[in-house]
Amino acid sequence: MSTLQTIGDVPVLMCADEGEAIRGEGDVLDLIGDAGYQGAEWVVIPVGRLDEAFFRLRSRVAGDIVQKFANYRLGMVVLGDISGHTESSSALRDFVRECNRGRQTWFLTDVEELRERLRG
């Protein structure tokens, strides 16, 4: 179950660690709807909820999901350790670096890092 939290005056929908795997953009529509209903500006998705295809950029799953969040003007955070994925893919490593430079999609290791970003 997802919960709404306020972090630094920003409403954030925190997805539960357990739940259905997110396999594509269709799976995030419920999250986006829930976030909109609750007034969230950001949605935090634990790494464990994302299907492995998300981390293979040629599958286009990551791009489709990120684009869906952008279309609805919601920020998206992938929360957790993805070093195993980035070590084996320079393309993913570059994608993560570019995302983390922006204000739409972040790949962060923990909630404290999210707090710092939202303050800043």
Short mmCIF file of N, CA and C in Angstrom, two decimals:
data_model
loop_
_atom_site.label_atom_id
_atom_site.label_comp_id
_atom_site.label_asym_id
_atom_site.label_seq_id
_atom_site.Cartn_x
_atom_site.Cartn_y
_atom_site.Cartn_z
N MET A 1 0.85 -1.18 0.00
CA MET A 1 0.00 0.00 0.00
C MET A 1 0.89 1.25 0.00
N SER A 2 0.54 2.20 -0.79
CA SER A 2 1.28 3.45 -0.89
C SER A 2 0.80 4.41 0.18
N THR A 3 1.73 5.24 0.67
CA THR A 3 1.38 6.23 1.69
C THR A 3 1.87 7.60 1.24
N LEU A 4 1.12 8.61 1.60
CA LEU A 4 1.51 9.99 1.29
C LEU A 4 2.29 10.55 2.47
N GLN A 5 3.46 11.09 2.20
CA GLN A 5 4.28 11.74 3.20
C GLN A 5 4.63 13.13 2.70
N THR A 6 4.89 14.01 3.62
CA THR A 6 5.38 15.34 3.26
C THR A 6 6.84 15.41 3.65
N ILE A 7 7.67 15.67 2.66
CA ILE A 7 9.11 15.77 2.89
C ILE A 7 9.53 17.17 2.44
N GLY A 8 9.92 17.98 3.42
CA GLY A 8 10.33 19.35 3.10
C GLY A 8 9.25 20.13 2.39
N ASP A 9 8.03 20.05 2.85
CA ASP A 9 6.87 20.73 2.28
C ASP A 9 6.44 20.18 0.92
N VAL A 10 6.98 19.05 0.51
CA VAL A 10 6.64 18.45 -0.78
C VAL A 10 5.86 17.16 -0.53
N PRO A 11 4.65 17.04 -1.08
CA PRO A 11 3.90 15.80 -0.93
C PRO A 11 4.48 14.69 -1.81
N VAL A 12 4.79 13.56 -1.17
CA VAL A 12 5.47 12.45 -1.84
C VAL A 12 4.68 11.16 -1.60
N LEU A 13 4.32 10.47 -2.68
CA LEU A 13 3.67 9.17 -2.55
C LEU A 13 4.76 8.11 -2.48
N MET A 14 4.83 7.42 -1.35
CA MET A 14 5.83 6.39 -1.12
C MET A 14 5.19 5.02 -1.39
N CYS A 15 5.67 4.34 -2.42
CA CYS A 15 5.14 3.02 -2.74
C CYS A 15 5.71 1.99 -1.76
N ALA A 16 4.90 1.02 -1.44
CA ALA A 16 5.33 -0.05 -0.54
C ALA A 16 6.40 -0.91 -1.20
N ASP A 17 7.24 -1.49 -0.38
CA ASP A 17 8.27 -2.39 -0.89
C ASP A 17 7.67 -3.63 -1.54
N GLU A 18 6.59 -4.11 -0.96
CA GLU A 18 5.92 -5.29 -1.50
C GLU A 18 4.77 -4.86 -2.39
N GLY A 19 4.51 -5.66 -3.39
CA GLY A 19 3.40 -5.37 -4.28
C GLY A 19 3.67 -5.88 -5.68
N GLU A 20 2.74 -5.63 -6.54
CA GLU A 20 2.87 -6.06 -7.93
C GLU A 20 4.11 -5.46 -8.57
N ALA A 21 4.76 -6.24 -9.40
CA ALA A 21 5.91 -5.74 -10.15
C ALA A 21 5.44 -4.70 -11.17
N ILE A 22 6.23 -3.69 -11.35
CA ILE A 22 5.94 -2.67 -12.35
C ILE A 22 6.70 -3.05 -13.61
N ARG A 23 5.94 -3.45 -14.63
CA ARG A 23 6.54 -3.99 -15.85
C ARG A 23 6.52 -3.02 -17.03
N GLY A 24 5.71 -1.98 -16.92
CA GLY A 24 5.61 -1.06 -18.04
C GLY A 24 4.77 0.15 -17.68
N GLU A 25 4.57 0.99 -18.69
CA GLU A 25 3.86 2.24 -18.43
C GLU A 25 2.43 2.01 -17.98
N GLY A 26 1.80 0.93 -18.44
CA GLY A 26 0.44 0.63 -18.01
C GLY A 26 0.35 0.40 -16.51
N ASP A 27 1.39 -0.21 -15.96
CA ASP A 27 1.41 -0.51 -14.53
C ASP A 27 1.56 0.74 -13.67
N VAL A 28 2.11 1.81 -14.22
CA VAL A 28 2.30 3.02 -13.42
C VAL A 28 1.07 3.94 -13.45
N LEU A 29 0.14 3.66 -14.33
CA LEU A 29 -1.04 4.54 -14.41
C LEU A 29 -1.82 4.57 -13.10
N ASP A 30 -1.92 3.43 -12.42
CA ASP A 30 -2.60 3.42 -11.12
C ASP A 30 -1.84 4.28 -10.11
N LEU A 31 -0.51 4.18 -10.12
CA LEU A 31 0.30 5.00 -9.22
C LEU A 31 0.13 6.48 -9.52
N ILE A 32 0.13 6.81 -10.78
CA ILE A 32 -0.04 8.20 -11.20
C ILE A 32 -1.42 8.71 -10.79
N GLY A 33 -2.43 7.90 -10.99
CA GLY A 33 -3.78 8.28 -10.58
C GLY A 33 -3.88 8.47 -9.07
N ASP A 34 -3.30 7.54 -8.32
CA ASP A 34 -3.29 7.63 -6.87
C ASP A 34 -2.55 8.88 -6.41
N ALA A 35 -1.40 9.14 -7.04
CA ALA A 35 -0.61 10.32 -6.69
C ALA A 35 -1.40 11.60 -6.95
N GLY A 36 -2.05 11.67 -8.10
CA GLY A 36 -2.85 12.84 -8.43
C GLY A 36 -4.00 13.04 -7.47
N TYR A 37 -4.67 11.95 -7.12
CA TYR A 37 -5.81 12.00 -6.19
C TYR A 37 -5.37 12.51 -4.82
N GLN A 38 -4.18 12.09 -4.39
CA GLN A 38 -3.70 12.47 -3.06
C GLN A 38 -2.93 13.79 -3.06
N GLY A 39 -2.70 14.36 -4.24
CA GLY A 39 -2.01 15.63 -4.32
C GLY A 39 -0.49 15.53 -4.25
N ALA A 40 0.05 14.36 -4.57
CA ALA A 40 1.50 14.17 -4.53
C ALA A 40 2.16 14.86 -5.72
N GLU A 41 3.39 15.31 -5.50
CA GLU A 41 4.19 15.90 -6.57
C GLU A 41 5.28 14.94 -7.03
N TRP A 42 5.61 13.96 -6.18
CA TRP A 42 6.62 12.96 -6.47
C TRP A 42 6.09 11.58 -6.11
N VAL A 43 6.55 10.56 -6.84
CA VAL A 43 6.23 9.17 -6.54
C VAL A 43 7.56 8.43 -6.36
N VAL A 44 7.68 7.73 -5.23
CA VAL A 44 8.90 6.97 -4.92
C VAL A 44 8.62 5.49 -5.11
N ILE A 45 9.40 4.87 -6.01
CA ILE A 45 9.23 3.46 -6.33
C ILE A 45 10.47 2.70 -5.87
N PRO A 46 10.31 1.74 -4.96
CA PRO A 46 11.46 0.93 -4.54
C PRO A 46 12.00 0.11 -5.71
N VAL A 47 13.31 -0.04 -5.77
CA VAL A 47 13.95 -0.78 -6.85
C VAL A 47 13.34 -2.17 -7.01
N GLY A 48 13.05 -2.81 -5.91
CA GLY A 48 12.51 -4.17 -5.95
C GLY A 48 11.16 -4.32 -6.63
N ARG A 49 10.44 -3.23 -6.80
CA ARG A 49 9.14 -3.27 -7.46
C ARG A 49 9.26 -3.20 -8.98
N LEU A 50 10.44 -2.81 -9.49
CA LEU A 50 10.62 -2.65 -10.93
C LEU A 50 11.06 -3.96 -11.57
N ASP A 51 10.41 -4.30 -12.66
CA ASP A 51 10.78 -5.48 -13.43
C ASP A 51 12.20 -5.31 -13.96
N GLU A 52 12.91 -6.41 -14.12
CA GLU A 52 14.30 -6.37 -14.62
C GLU A 52 14.41 -5.67 -15.97
N ALA A 53 13.36 -5.71 -16.78
CA ALA A 53 13.39 -5.06 -18.10
C ALA A 53 13.60 -3.55 -17.97
N PHE A 54 13.18 -2.97 -16.86
CA PHE A 54 13.37 -1.53 -16.63
C PHE A 54 14.84 -1.15 -16.74
N PHE A 55 15.71 -2.03 -16.28
CA PHE A 55 17.13 -1.74 -16.23
C PHE A 55 17.88 -2.11 -17.50
N ARG A 56 17.18 -2.64 -18.48
CA ARG A 56 17.75 -2.90 -19.81
C ARG A 56 17.17 -1.84 -20.74
N LEU A 57 17.93 -0.80 -21.01
CA LEU A 57 17.40 0.35 -21.73
C LEU A 57 16.86 -0.01 -23.11
N ARG A 58 17.44 -1.00 -23.76
CA ARG A 58 16.94 -1.35 -25.10
C ARG A 58 15.51 -1.88 -25.07
N SER A 59 15.05 -2.30 -23.89
CA SER A 59 13.65 -2.76 -23.77
C SER A 59 12.67 -1.60 -23.85
N ARG A 60 13.14 -0.38 -23.64
CA ARG A 60 12.34 0.85 -23.67
C ARG A 60 11.39 1.01 -22.49
N VAL A 61 11.41 0.08 -21.55
CA VAL A 61 10.51 0.15 -20.40
C VAL A 61 10.81 1.39 -19.56
N ALA A 62 12.07 1.63 -19.24
CA ALA A 62 12.42 2.80 -18.43
C ALA A 62 12.00 4.09 -19.12
N GLY A 63 12.31 4.21 -20.39
CA GLY A 63 11.94 5.42 -21.12
C GLY A 63 10.44 5.65 -21.16
N ASP A 64 9.69 4.58 -21.37
CA ASP A 64 8.23 4.69 -21.41
C ASP A 64 7.67 5.13 -20.06
N ILE A 65 8.20 4.55 -18.99
CA ILE A 65 7.71 4.89 -17.65
C ILE A 65 8.09 6.33 -17.29
N VAL A 66 9.32 6.70 -17.54
CA VAL A 66 9.76 8.07 -17.25
C VAL A 66 8.92 9.07 -18.05
N GLN A 67 8.66 8.76 -19.30
CA GLN A 67 7.84 9.66 -20.13
C GLN A 67 6.41 9.79 -19.60
N LYS A 68 5.86 8.69 -19.12
CA LYS A 68 4.49 8.74 -18.57
C LYS A 68 4.44 9.69 -17.37
N PHE A 69 5.44 9.60 -16.48
CA PHE A 69 5.48 10.52 -15.34
C PHE A 69 5.65 11.96 -15.80
N ALA A 70 6.49 12.18 -16.79
CA ALA A 70 6.69 13.54 -17.32
C ALA A 70 5.40 14.09 -17.91
N ASN A 71 4.66 13.25 -18.63
CA ASN A 71 3.40 13.69 -19.23
C ASN A 71 2.42 14.19 -18.17
N TYR A 72 2.44 13.55 -17.00
CA TYR A 72 1.52 13.93 -15.92
C TYR A 72 2.16 14.92 -14.94
N ARG A 73 3.34 15.40 -15.29
CA ARG A 73 4.06 16.39 -14.48
C ARG A 73 4.25 15.95 -13.03
N LEU A 74 4.66 14.70 -12.90
CA LEU A 74 4.98 14.13 -11.60
C LEU A 74 6.45 13.73 -11.59
N GLY A 75 7.10 13.98 -10.49
CA GLY A 75 8.46 13.50 -10.35
C GLY A 75 8.46 12.03 -9.98
N MET A 76 9.49 11.34 -10.39
CA MET A 76 9.62 9.91 -10.12
C MET A 76 10.98 9.65 -9.49
N VAL A 77 10.98 8.87 -8.42
CA VAL A 77 12.22 8.48 -7.75
C VAL A 77 12.29 6.96 -7.74
N VAL A 78 13.40 6.42 -8.22
CA VAL A 78 13.71 5.00 -8.06
C VAL A 78 14.61 4.94 -6.84
N LEU A 79 14.12 4.25 -5.81
CA LEU A 79 14.82 4.27 -4.52
C LEU A 79 15.45 2.92 -4.21
N GLY A 80 16.76 2.94 -4.01
CA GLY A 80 17.48 1.73 -3.64
C GLY A 80 18.77 1.59 -4.41
N ASP A 81 19.44 0.50 -4.16
CA ASP A 81 20.75 0.24 -4.75
C ASP A 81 20.59 -0.39 -6.14
N ILE A 82 21.07 0.31 -7.16
CA ILE A 82 21.03 -0.23 -8.52
C ILE A 82 22.44 -0.46 -9.06
N SER A 83 23.42 -0.48 -8.17
CA SER A 83 24.81 -0.59 -8.60
C SER A 83 25.08 -1.85 -9.41
N GLY A 84 24.40 -2.93 -9.10
CA GLY A 84 24.57 -4.15 -9.89
C GLY A 84 24.17 -3.95 -11.33
N HIS A 85 23.15 -3.15 -11.56
CA HIS A 85 22.69 -2.87 -12.92
C HIS A 85 23.62 -1.88 -13.63
N THR A 86 24.03 -0.84 -12.92
CA THR A 86 24.86 0.18 -13.56
C THR A 86 26.28 -0.30 -13.82
N GLU A 87 26.76 -1.23 -13.01
CA GLU A 87 28.11 -1.77 -13.23
C GLU A 87 28.20 -2.55 -14.54
N SER A 88 27.08 -3.16 -14.93
CA SER A 88 27.10 -3.98 -16.13
C SER A 88 26.59 -3.26 -17.38
N SER A 89 26.21 -1.99 -17.24
CA SER A 89 25.67 -1.26 -18.39
C SER A 89 26.10 0.20 -18.35
N SER A 90 26.99 0.57 -19.26
CA SER A 90 27.41 1.97 -19.32
C SER A 90 26.26 2.86 -19.80
N ALA A 91 25.39 2.33 -20.64
CA ALA A 91 24.23 3.12 -21.11
C ALA A 91 23.30 3.45 -19.94
N LEU A 92 23.05 2.47 -19.09
CA LEU A 92 22.20 2.73 -17.91
C LEU A 92 22.89 3.71 -16.97
N ARG A 93 24.17 3.54 -16.78
CA ARG A 93 24.94 4.45 -15.92
C ARG A 93 24.81 5.89 -16.43
N ASP A 94 24.93 6.09 -17.74
CA ASP A 94 24.78 7.43 -18.33
C ASP A 94 23.35 7.95 -18.18
N PHE A 95 22.38 7.08 -18.37
CA PHE A 95 20.96 7.45 -18.21
C PHE A 95 20.70 7.93 -16.78
N VAL A 96 21.18 7.19 -15.80
CA VAL A 96 20.99 7.54 -14.40
C VAL A 96 21.66 8.88 -14.10
N ARG A 97 22.87 9.07 -14.58
CA ARG A 97 23.59 10.33 -14.34
C ARG A 97 22.80 11.51 -14.92
N GLU A 98 22.31 11.37 -16.14
CA GLU A 98 21.54 12.46 -16.77
C GLU A 98 20.23 12.72 -16.02
N CYS A 99 19.55 11.66 -15.64
CA CYS A 99 18.30 11.83 -14.88
C CYS A 99 18.56 12.58 -13.58
N ASN A 100 19.60 12.20 -12.87
CA ASN A 100 19.90 12.81 -11.57
C ASN A 100 20.31 14.27 -11.68
N ARG A 101 20.65 14.72 -12.86
CA ARG A 101 20.96 16.15 -13.06
C ARG A 101 19.71 17.00 -13.18
N GLY A 102 18.59 16.38 -13.48
CA GLY A 102 17.35 17.10 -13.72
C GLY A 102 16.45 17.20 -12.52
N ARG A 103 15.21 17.56 -12.78
CA ARG A 103 14.20 17.72 -11.73
C ARG A 103 12.96 16.86 -11.98
N GLN A 104 13.10 15.82 -12.79
CA GLN A 104 11.95 14.99 -13.13
C GLN A 104 12.08 13.56 -12.62
N THR A 105 13.24 12.97 -12.78
CA THR A 105 13.48 11.58 -12.42
C THR A 105 14.81 11.47 -11.71
N TRP A 106 14.78 10.82 -10.55
CA TRP A 106 16.00 10.63 -9.76
C TRP A 106 16.16 9.16 -9.41
N PHE A 107 17.40 8.73 -9.36
CA PHE A 107 17.77 7.41 -8.86
C PHE A 107 18.55 7.65 -7.58
N LEU A 108 17.95 7.33 -6.44
CA LEU A 108 18.54 7.64 -5.15
C LEU A 108 18.66 6.38 -4.30
N THR A 109 19.63 6.38 -3.40
CA THR A 109 19.87 5.17 -2.61
C THR A 109 19.00 5.07 -1.37
N ASP A 110 18.60 6.21 -0.79
CA ASP A 110 17.80 6.13 0.44
C ASP A 110 16.94 7.39 0.61
N VAL A 111 16.08 7.35 1.60
CA VAL A 111 15.14 8.45 1.85
C VAL A 111 15.88 9.71 2.28
N GLU A 112 16.99 9.56 2.99
CA GLU A 112 17.76 10.74 3.41
C GLU A 112 18.27 11.52 2.20
N GLU A 113 18.71 10.83 1.19
CA GLU A 113 19.15 11.48 -0.04
C GLU A 113 17.98 12.21 -0.71
N LEU A 114 16.79 11.62 -0.65
CA LEU A 114 15.59 12.27 -1.17
C LEU A 114 15.28 13.55 -0.38
N ARG A 115 15.38 13.48 0.93
CA ARG A 115 15.15 14.69 1.76
C ARG A 115 16.09 15.82 1.35
N GLU A 116 17.35 15.49 1.17
CA GLU A 116 18.33 16.50 0.78
C GLU A 116 17.99 17.12 -0.57
N ARG A 117 17.59 16.29 -1.53
CA ARG A 117 17.23 16.79 -2.86
C ARG A 117 16.02 17.70 -2.82
N LEU A 118 15.01 17.30 -2.05
CA LEU A 118 13.78 18.09 -2.01
C LEU A 118 13.96 19.41 -1.26
N ARG A 119 14.92 19.45 -0.36
CA ARG A 119 15.21 20.72 0.34
C ARG A 119 15.88 21.71 -0.57
N GLY A 120 16.64 21.17 -1.55
CA GLY A 120 17.47 21.94 -2.27
C GLY A 120 17.60 22.64 -3.42
#
